[in-house]
Coordinates of C-alpha atoms in Angstrom, one line a residue:
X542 CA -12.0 17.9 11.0
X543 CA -13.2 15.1 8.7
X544 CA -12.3 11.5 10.4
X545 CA -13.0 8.4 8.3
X546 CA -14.8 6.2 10.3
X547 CA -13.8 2.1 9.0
X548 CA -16.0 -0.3 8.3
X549 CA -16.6 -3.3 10.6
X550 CA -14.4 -6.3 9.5
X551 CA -12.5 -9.5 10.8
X552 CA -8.7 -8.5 12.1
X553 CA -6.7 -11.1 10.6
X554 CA -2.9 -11.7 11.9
X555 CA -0.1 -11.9 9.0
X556 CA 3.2 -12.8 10.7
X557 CA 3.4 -9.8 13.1
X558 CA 1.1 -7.6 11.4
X559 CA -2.5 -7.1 11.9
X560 CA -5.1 -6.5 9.1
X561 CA -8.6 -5.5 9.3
X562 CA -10.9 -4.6 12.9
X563 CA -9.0 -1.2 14.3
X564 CA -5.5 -1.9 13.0
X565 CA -4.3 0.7 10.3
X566 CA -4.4 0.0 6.6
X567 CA -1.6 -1.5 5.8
X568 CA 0.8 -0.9 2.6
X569 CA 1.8 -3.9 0.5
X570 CA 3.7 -4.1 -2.3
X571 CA 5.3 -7.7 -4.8
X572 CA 8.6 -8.2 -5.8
X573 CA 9.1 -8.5 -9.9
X574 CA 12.4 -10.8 -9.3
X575 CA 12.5 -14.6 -10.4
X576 CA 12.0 -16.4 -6.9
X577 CA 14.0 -19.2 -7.8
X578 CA 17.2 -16.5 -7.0
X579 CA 17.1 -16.0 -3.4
X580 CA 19.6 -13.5 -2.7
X581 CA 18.0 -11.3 -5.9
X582 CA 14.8 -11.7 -3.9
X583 CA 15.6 -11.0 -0.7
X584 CA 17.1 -7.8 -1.3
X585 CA 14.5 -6.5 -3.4
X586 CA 12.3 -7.7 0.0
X587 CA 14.1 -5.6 1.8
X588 CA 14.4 -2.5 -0.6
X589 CA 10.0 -2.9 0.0
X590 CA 10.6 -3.0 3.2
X591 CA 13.0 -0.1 3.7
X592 CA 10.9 2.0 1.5
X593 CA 8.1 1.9 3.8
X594 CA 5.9 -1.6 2.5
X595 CA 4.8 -4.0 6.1
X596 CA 3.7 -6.9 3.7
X597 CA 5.3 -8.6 0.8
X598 CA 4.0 -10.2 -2.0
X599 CA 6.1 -13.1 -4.3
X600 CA 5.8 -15.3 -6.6
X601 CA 6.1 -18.7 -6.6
X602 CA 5.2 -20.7 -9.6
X603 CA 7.5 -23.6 -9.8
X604 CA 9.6 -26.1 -7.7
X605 CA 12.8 -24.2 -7.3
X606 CA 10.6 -21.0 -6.5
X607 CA 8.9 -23.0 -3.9
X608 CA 12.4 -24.7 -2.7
X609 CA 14.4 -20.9 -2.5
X610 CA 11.2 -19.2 -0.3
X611 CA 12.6 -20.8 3.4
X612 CA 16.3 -19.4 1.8
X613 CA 14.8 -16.0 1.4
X614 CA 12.9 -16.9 4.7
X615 CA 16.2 -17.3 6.4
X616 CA 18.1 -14.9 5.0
X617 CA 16.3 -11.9 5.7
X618 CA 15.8 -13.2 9.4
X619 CA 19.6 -13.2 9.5
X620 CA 19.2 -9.7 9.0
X621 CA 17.0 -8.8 11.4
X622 CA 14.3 -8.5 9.3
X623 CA 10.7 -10.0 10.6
X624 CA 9.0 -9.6 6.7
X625 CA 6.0 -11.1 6.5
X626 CA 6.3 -12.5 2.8
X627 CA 3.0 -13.8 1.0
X628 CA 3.4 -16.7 -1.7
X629 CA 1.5 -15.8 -4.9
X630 CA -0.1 -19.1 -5.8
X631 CA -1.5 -19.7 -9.6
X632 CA -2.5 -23.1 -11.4
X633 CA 0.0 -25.3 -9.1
X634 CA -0.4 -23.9 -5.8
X635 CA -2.2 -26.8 -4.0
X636 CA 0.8 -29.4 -5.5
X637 CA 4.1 -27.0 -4.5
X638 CA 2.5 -26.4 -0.8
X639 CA 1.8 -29.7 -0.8
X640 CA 5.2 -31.0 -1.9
X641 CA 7.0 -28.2 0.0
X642 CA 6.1 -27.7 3.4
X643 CA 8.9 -26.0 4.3
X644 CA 7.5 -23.3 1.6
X645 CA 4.1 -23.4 3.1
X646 CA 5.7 -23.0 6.7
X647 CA 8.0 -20.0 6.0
X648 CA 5.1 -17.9 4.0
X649 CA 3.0 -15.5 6.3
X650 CA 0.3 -16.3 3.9
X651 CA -1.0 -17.8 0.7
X652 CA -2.9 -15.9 -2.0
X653 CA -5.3 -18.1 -3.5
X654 CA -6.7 -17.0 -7.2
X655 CA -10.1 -19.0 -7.6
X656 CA -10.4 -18.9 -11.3
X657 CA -6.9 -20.6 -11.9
X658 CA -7.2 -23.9 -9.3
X659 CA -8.6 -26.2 -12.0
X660 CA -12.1 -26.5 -13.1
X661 CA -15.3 -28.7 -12.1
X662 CA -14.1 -31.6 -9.9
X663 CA -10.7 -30.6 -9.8
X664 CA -11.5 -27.1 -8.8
X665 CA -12.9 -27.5 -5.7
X666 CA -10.5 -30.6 -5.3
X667 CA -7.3 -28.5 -5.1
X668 CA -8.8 -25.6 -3.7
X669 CA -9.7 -27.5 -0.5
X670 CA -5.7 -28.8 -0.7
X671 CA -4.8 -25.6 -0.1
X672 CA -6.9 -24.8 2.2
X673 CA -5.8 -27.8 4.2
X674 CA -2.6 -26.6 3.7
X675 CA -3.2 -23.3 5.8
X676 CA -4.6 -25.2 8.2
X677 CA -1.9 -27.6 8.7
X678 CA 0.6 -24.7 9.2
X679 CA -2.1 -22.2 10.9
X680 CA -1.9 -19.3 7.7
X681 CA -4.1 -16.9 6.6
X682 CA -5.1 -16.9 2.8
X683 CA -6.4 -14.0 0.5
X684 CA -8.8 -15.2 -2.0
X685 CA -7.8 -12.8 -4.6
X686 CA -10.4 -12.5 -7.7
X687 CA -9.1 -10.9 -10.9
X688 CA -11.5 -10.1 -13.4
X689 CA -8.2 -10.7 -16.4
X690 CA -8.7 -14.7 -14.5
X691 CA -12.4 -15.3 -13.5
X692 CA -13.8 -18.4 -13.0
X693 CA -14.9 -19.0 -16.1
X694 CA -18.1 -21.8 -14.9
X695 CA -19.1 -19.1 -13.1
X696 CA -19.2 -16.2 -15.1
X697 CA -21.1 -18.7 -17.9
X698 CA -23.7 -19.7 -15.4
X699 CA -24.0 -16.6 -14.3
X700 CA -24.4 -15.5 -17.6
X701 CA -26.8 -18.4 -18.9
X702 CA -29.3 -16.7 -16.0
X703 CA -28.9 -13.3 -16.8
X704 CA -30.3 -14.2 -20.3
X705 CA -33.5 -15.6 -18.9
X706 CA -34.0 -12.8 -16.5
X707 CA -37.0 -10.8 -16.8
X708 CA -35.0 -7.5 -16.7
X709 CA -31.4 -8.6 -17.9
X710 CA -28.2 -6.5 -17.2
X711 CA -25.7 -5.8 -19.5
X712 CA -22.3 -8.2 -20.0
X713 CA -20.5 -6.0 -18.2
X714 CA -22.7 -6.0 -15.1
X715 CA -22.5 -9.4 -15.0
X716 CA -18.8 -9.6 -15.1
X717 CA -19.0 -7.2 -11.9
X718 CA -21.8 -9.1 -10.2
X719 CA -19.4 -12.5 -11.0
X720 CA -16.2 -11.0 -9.6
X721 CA -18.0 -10.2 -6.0
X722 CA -19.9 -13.7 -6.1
X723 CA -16.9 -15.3 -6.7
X724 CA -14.7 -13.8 -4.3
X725 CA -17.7 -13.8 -1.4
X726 CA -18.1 -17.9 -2.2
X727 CA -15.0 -19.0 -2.2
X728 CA -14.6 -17.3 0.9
X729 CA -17.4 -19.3 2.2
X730 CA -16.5 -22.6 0.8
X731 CA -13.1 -21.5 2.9
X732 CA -15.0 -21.2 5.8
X733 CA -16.8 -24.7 5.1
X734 CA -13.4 -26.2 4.6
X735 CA -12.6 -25.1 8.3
X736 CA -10.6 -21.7 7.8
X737 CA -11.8 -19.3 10.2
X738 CA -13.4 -16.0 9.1
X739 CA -10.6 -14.2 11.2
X740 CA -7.7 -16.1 8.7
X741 CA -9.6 -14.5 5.4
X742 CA -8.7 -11.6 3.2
X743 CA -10.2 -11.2 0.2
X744 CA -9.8 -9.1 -2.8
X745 CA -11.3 -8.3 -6.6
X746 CA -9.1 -6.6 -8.5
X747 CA -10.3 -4.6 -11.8
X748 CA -8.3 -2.1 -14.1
X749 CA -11.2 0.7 -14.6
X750 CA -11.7 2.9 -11.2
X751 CA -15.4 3.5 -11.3
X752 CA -15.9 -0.5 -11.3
X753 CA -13.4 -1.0 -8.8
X754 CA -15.4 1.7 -7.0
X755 CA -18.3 -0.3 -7.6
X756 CA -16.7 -3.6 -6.5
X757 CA -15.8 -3.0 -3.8
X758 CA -18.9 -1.1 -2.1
X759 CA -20.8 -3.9 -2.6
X760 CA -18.2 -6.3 -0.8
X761 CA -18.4 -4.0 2.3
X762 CA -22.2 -3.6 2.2
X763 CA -22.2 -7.7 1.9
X764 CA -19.5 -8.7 4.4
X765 CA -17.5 -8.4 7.1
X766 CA -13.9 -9.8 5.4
X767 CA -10.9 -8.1 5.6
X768 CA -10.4 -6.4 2.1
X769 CA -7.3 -5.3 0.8
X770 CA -7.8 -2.7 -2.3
X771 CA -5.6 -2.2 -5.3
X772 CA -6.2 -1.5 -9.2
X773 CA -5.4 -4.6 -10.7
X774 CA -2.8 -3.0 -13.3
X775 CA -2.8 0.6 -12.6
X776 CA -0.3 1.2 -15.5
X777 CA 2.9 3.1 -15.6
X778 CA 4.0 6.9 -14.5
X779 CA 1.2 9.5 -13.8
X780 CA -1.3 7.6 -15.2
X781 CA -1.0 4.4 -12.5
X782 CA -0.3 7.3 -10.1
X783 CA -3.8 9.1 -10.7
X784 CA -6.0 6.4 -11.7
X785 CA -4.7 4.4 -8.6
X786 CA -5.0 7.4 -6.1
X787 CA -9.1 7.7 -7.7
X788 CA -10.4 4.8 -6.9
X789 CA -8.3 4.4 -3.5
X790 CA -8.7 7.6 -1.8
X791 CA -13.2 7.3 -3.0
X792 CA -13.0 4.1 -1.4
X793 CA -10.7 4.7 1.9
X794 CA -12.7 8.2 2.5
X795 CA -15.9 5.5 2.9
X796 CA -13.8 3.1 5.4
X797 CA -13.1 0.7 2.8
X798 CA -10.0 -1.1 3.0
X799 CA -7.8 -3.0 5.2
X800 CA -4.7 -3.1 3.4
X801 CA -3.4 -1.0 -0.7
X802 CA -1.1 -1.7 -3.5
X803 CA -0.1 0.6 -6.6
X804 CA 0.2 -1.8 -8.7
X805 CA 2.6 0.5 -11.2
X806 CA 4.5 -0.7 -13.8
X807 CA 8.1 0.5 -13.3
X808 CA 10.4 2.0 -16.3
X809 CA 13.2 -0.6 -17.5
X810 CA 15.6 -0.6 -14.2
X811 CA 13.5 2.5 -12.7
X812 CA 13.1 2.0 -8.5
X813 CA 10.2 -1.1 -7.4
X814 CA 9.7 1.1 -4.4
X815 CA 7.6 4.3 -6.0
X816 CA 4.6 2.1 -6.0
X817 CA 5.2 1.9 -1.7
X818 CA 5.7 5.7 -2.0
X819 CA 2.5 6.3 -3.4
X820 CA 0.7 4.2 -1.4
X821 CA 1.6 6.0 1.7
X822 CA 1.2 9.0 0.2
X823 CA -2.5 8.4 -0.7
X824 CA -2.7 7.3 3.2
X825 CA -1.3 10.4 4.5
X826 CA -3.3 12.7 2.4
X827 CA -6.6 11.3 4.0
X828 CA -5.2 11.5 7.4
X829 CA -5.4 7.6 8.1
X830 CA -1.6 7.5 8.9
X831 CA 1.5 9.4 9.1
X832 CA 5.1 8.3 7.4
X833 CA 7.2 11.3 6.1
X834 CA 7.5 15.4 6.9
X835 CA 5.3 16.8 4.3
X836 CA 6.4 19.7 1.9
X837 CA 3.1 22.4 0.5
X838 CA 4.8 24.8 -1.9
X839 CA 2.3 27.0 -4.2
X840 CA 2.0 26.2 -7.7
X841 CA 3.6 29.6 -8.7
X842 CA 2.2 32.2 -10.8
X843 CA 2.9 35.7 -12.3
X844 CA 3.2 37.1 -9.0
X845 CA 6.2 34.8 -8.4
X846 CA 10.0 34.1 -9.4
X847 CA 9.3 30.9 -9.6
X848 CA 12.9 29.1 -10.1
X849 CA 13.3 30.7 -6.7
X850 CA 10.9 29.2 -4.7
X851 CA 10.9 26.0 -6.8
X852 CA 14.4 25.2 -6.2
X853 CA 13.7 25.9 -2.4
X854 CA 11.0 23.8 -2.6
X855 CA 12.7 20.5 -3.8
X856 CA 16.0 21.4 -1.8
X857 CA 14.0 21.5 1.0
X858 CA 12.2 18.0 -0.2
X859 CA 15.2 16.2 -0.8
X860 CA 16.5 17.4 2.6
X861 CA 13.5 15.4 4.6
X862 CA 13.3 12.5 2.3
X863 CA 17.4 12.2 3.2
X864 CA 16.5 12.2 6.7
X865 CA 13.4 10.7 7.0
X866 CA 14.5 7.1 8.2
X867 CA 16.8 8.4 10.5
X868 CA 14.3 11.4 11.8
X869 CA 11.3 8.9 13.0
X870 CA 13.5 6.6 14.3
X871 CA 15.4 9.3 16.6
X872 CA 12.6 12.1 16.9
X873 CA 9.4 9.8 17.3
X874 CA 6.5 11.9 15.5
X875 CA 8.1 13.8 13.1
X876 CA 6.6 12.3 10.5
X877 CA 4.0 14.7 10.9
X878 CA 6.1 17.5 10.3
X879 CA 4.5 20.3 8.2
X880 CA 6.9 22.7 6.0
X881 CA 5.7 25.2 3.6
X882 CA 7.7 27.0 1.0
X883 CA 5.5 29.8 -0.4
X884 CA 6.0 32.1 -3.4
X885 CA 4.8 35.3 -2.7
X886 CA 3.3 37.7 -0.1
X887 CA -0.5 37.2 -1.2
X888 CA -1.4 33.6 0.3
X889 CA 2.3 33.1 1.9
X890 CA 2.2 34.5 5.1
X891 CA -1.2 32.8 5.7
X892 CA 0.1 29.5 4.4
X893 CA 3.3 29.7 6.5
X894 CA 1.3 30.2 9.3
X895 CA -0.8 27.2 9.1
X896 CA 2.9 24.8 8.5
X897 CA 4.7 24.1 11.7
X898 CA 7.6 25.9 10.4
X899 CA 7.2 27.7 6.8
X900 CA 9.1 30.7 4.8
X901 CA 7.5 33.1 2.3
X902 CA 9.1 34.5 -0.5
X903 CA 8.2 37.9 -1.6
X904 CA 7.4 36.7 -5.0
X905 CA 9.1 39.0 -8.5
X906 CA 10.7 41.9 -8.6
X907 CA 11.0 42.7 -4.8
X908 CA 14.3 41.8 -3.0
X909 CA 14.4 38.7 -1.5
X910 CA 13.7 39.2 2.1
X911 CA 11.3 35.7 3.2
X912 CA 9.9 35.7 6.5
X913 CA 9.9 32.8 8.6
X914 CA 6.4 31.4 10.8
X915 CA 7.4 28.9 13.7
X916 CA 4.1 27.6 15.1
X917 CA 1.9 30.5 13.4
X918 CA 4.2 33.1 15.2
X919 CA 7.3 35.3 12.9
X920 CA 10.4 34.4 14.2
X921 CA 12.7 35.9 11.5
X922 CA 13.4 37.2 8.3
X923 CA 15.9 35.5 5.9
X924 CA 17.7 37.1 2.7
X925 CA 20.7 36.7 0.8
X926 CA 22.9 33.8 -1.4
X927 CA 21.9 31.6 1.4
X928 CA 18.8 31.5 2.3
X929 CA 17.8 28.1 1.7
X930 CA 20.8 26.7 3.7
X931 CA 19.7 29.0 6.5
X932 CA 15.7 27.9 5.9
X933 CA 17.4 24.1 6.2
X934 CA 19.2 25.2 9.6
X935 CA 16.1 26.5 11.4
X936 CA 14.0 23.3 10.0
X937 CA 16.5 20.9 11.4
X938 CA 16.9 22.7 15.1
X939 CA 12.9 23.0 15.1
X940 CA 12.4 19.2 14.3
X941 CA 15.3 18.6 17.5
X942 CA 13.6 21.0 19.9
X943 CA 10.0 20.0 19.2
X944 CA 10.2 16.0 18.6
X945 CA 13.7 15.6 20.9
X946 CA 12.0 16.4 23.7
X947 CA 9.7 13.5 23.2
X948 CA 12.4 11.4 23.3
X949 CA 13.9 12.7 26.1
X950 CA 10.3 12.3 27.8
X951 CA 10.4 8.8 26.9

């Protein structure tokens, strides 16, 4: 079986969570809600969190964002809910931690963009404010690099050498090489400043996969940081979904990456949480972690009647995703449940057999009599109006007999 085998970094501590060393890669996600309206917030917090994210990301840009974070603090603790919530710091961020320590207390962690702290004097002036800040109040930061807000000096200087090189690169090799320097020295400077190696996360967000690809190799080849990965603005629908899952799963197959976001950009009203959905999804195809019983159903073909096995297929879907919160919370390990729903009798049988529990349709034109595989061995045959309610049935008793008794262990 092909194991990934991770790359040697720092473990950093976010609230309760651990990023980086042996921990698993985490799933973060940001809030699109105006901070300065706590209880708007807060619930979208803990939508994140329900949906499956461990870290949240949100703004805060101004004064009353920075005055409402210890209210959204408070009022998911009265909840019950231990979030660790990351404040999204751009252009003001050393004067609101500064003026707001009750902001910089109740964030888990500050995300610190390098190109947008000020320039010359003032640049390193207010990084080192905040991180004096994180100091103070014993946070973890993530220098987060964006190439849509690079540090401009840098890239110029960077630039101004290129041109005299003997072999010069292209502009856009530069830009690369500038995101990674930037990124790596700040984290450095950090370091100078006092901040531990273990309190550092960095990241260097790009919108193209093969340069995130690109980016981020180097980084692992050139230190031992936590990184956390994510396409900078993936985009919306199936293309975020693809382009995001490329340069994610090419990157996490090599051991790179501590911690994901899909960044997708939602429909008008459409659900924030699809973007935690995909990110564990991506996870759980590689192997690296487990959250919900999976569904494999064949594509279909002329062999099969395919609004037949379709419908199955997505009743049988909607049937785990209904139950999945309560299923891993009561039956610890289903989430590695495997159910297939299979077309017709050329791969079905074999597929079924491989699932923990799968049926096989007999595919067009033959009555519908489906066989049923329970740990590889043919338990029964189902046919009729209600075969799916009866599939449903022997899915939900297997899940109790196999993952009840660990409970009952326990």
């Amino acid at each position: 079986m092909f194991e990934i085998k991770r790359r040697k970094s720092h473990q950093v501590k976010v609230g309760d969570k651990l990023i980086g060393g042996d921990a698993p890669v985490l799933v973060q996600s940001m809030t699109n809600t105006p901070t300065e309206d706590p209880d708007l917030t807060a619930q979208q917090v803990r939508e994140l969190f329900e949906a499956g994210s461990e870290i949240v990301r949100i703004t805060v840009n101004t004064k009353d964002a920075a005055r409402a974070v210890p209210y959204i603090e408070e009022k998911l603790q009265k909840q019950g809910l231990n979030i660790p919530i990351v404040g999204d710091f751009h252009y003001n961020g050393h004067l609101l931690l500064k003026e707001f320590p009750d902001c910089a207390r109740a964030l888990a962690k500050y995300r610190i963009n390098p190109g947008n702290v000020g320039r010359g004097e003032k640049h390193d002036l207010n990084f080192s404010s905040m991180i004096e800040v994180a100091l103070e109040f014993g946070k973890p930061v993530r220098i987060g690099v964006n190439w849509g807000s690079l540090d401009q000096e840098l890239l110029a200087r960077m630039m101004d050498e290129n041109a005299t090189s003997s072999n010069p690169k292209d502009a856009h090799a530069v830009l690369i090489d500038a995101i990674i320097e930037s990124a790596i020295a700040s984290a450095k400077t950090a370091e100078q400043y006092g901040m531990p190696s273990d309190r550092i996360i960095i990241s260097a967000k790009v919108s193209e996969v093969p340069d995130l690809i690109s980016v981020y190799t180097e980084l692992a080849a050139r230190c031992e940081y936590a990184l956390h990965l994510g396409l900078t603005e993936a985009g919306m629908g199936m293309k975020g979904i693809s382009y995001s899952t490329a340069a994610l799963a090419i990157l996490l197959s090599r051991g790179i990456g501590d911690t994901i976001r899909v960044s997708l950009t939602p429909e008008p009203g459409a659900d924030r949480c699809e973007e935690v959905r995909v990110c564990q999804s991506i996870l759980q195809s590689l192997g690296m972690r487990s959250f919900t019983p999976q569904v494999t159903a064949c594509p279909g073909c002329g062999r099969t009647t395919s609004t037949v096995f379709q419908s199955l297929a997505k009743e049988i879907e909607e049937h785990l995703q209904a139950n999945r919160r309560i299923w891993v919370e009561k039956f610890p390990g289903v989430e590695d449940l495997k159910v297939a729903v299979m077309g017709c009798i050329v791969n079905g049988p074999g597929e079924s057999k491989h699932a923990d529990i799968g049926i096989s349709l007999p595919g067009t034109g033959e009555d519908p009599r489906a066989p049923v595989y329970i740990d590889g061995e043919h338990v029964t045959t189902l046919e009729g109006a209600g075969l799916a309610k009866d599939f449903i049935l022997l899915v939900e008793r297997y899940v109790k007999e196999k993952f009840g008794k660990v409970t009952s262990e326990v």
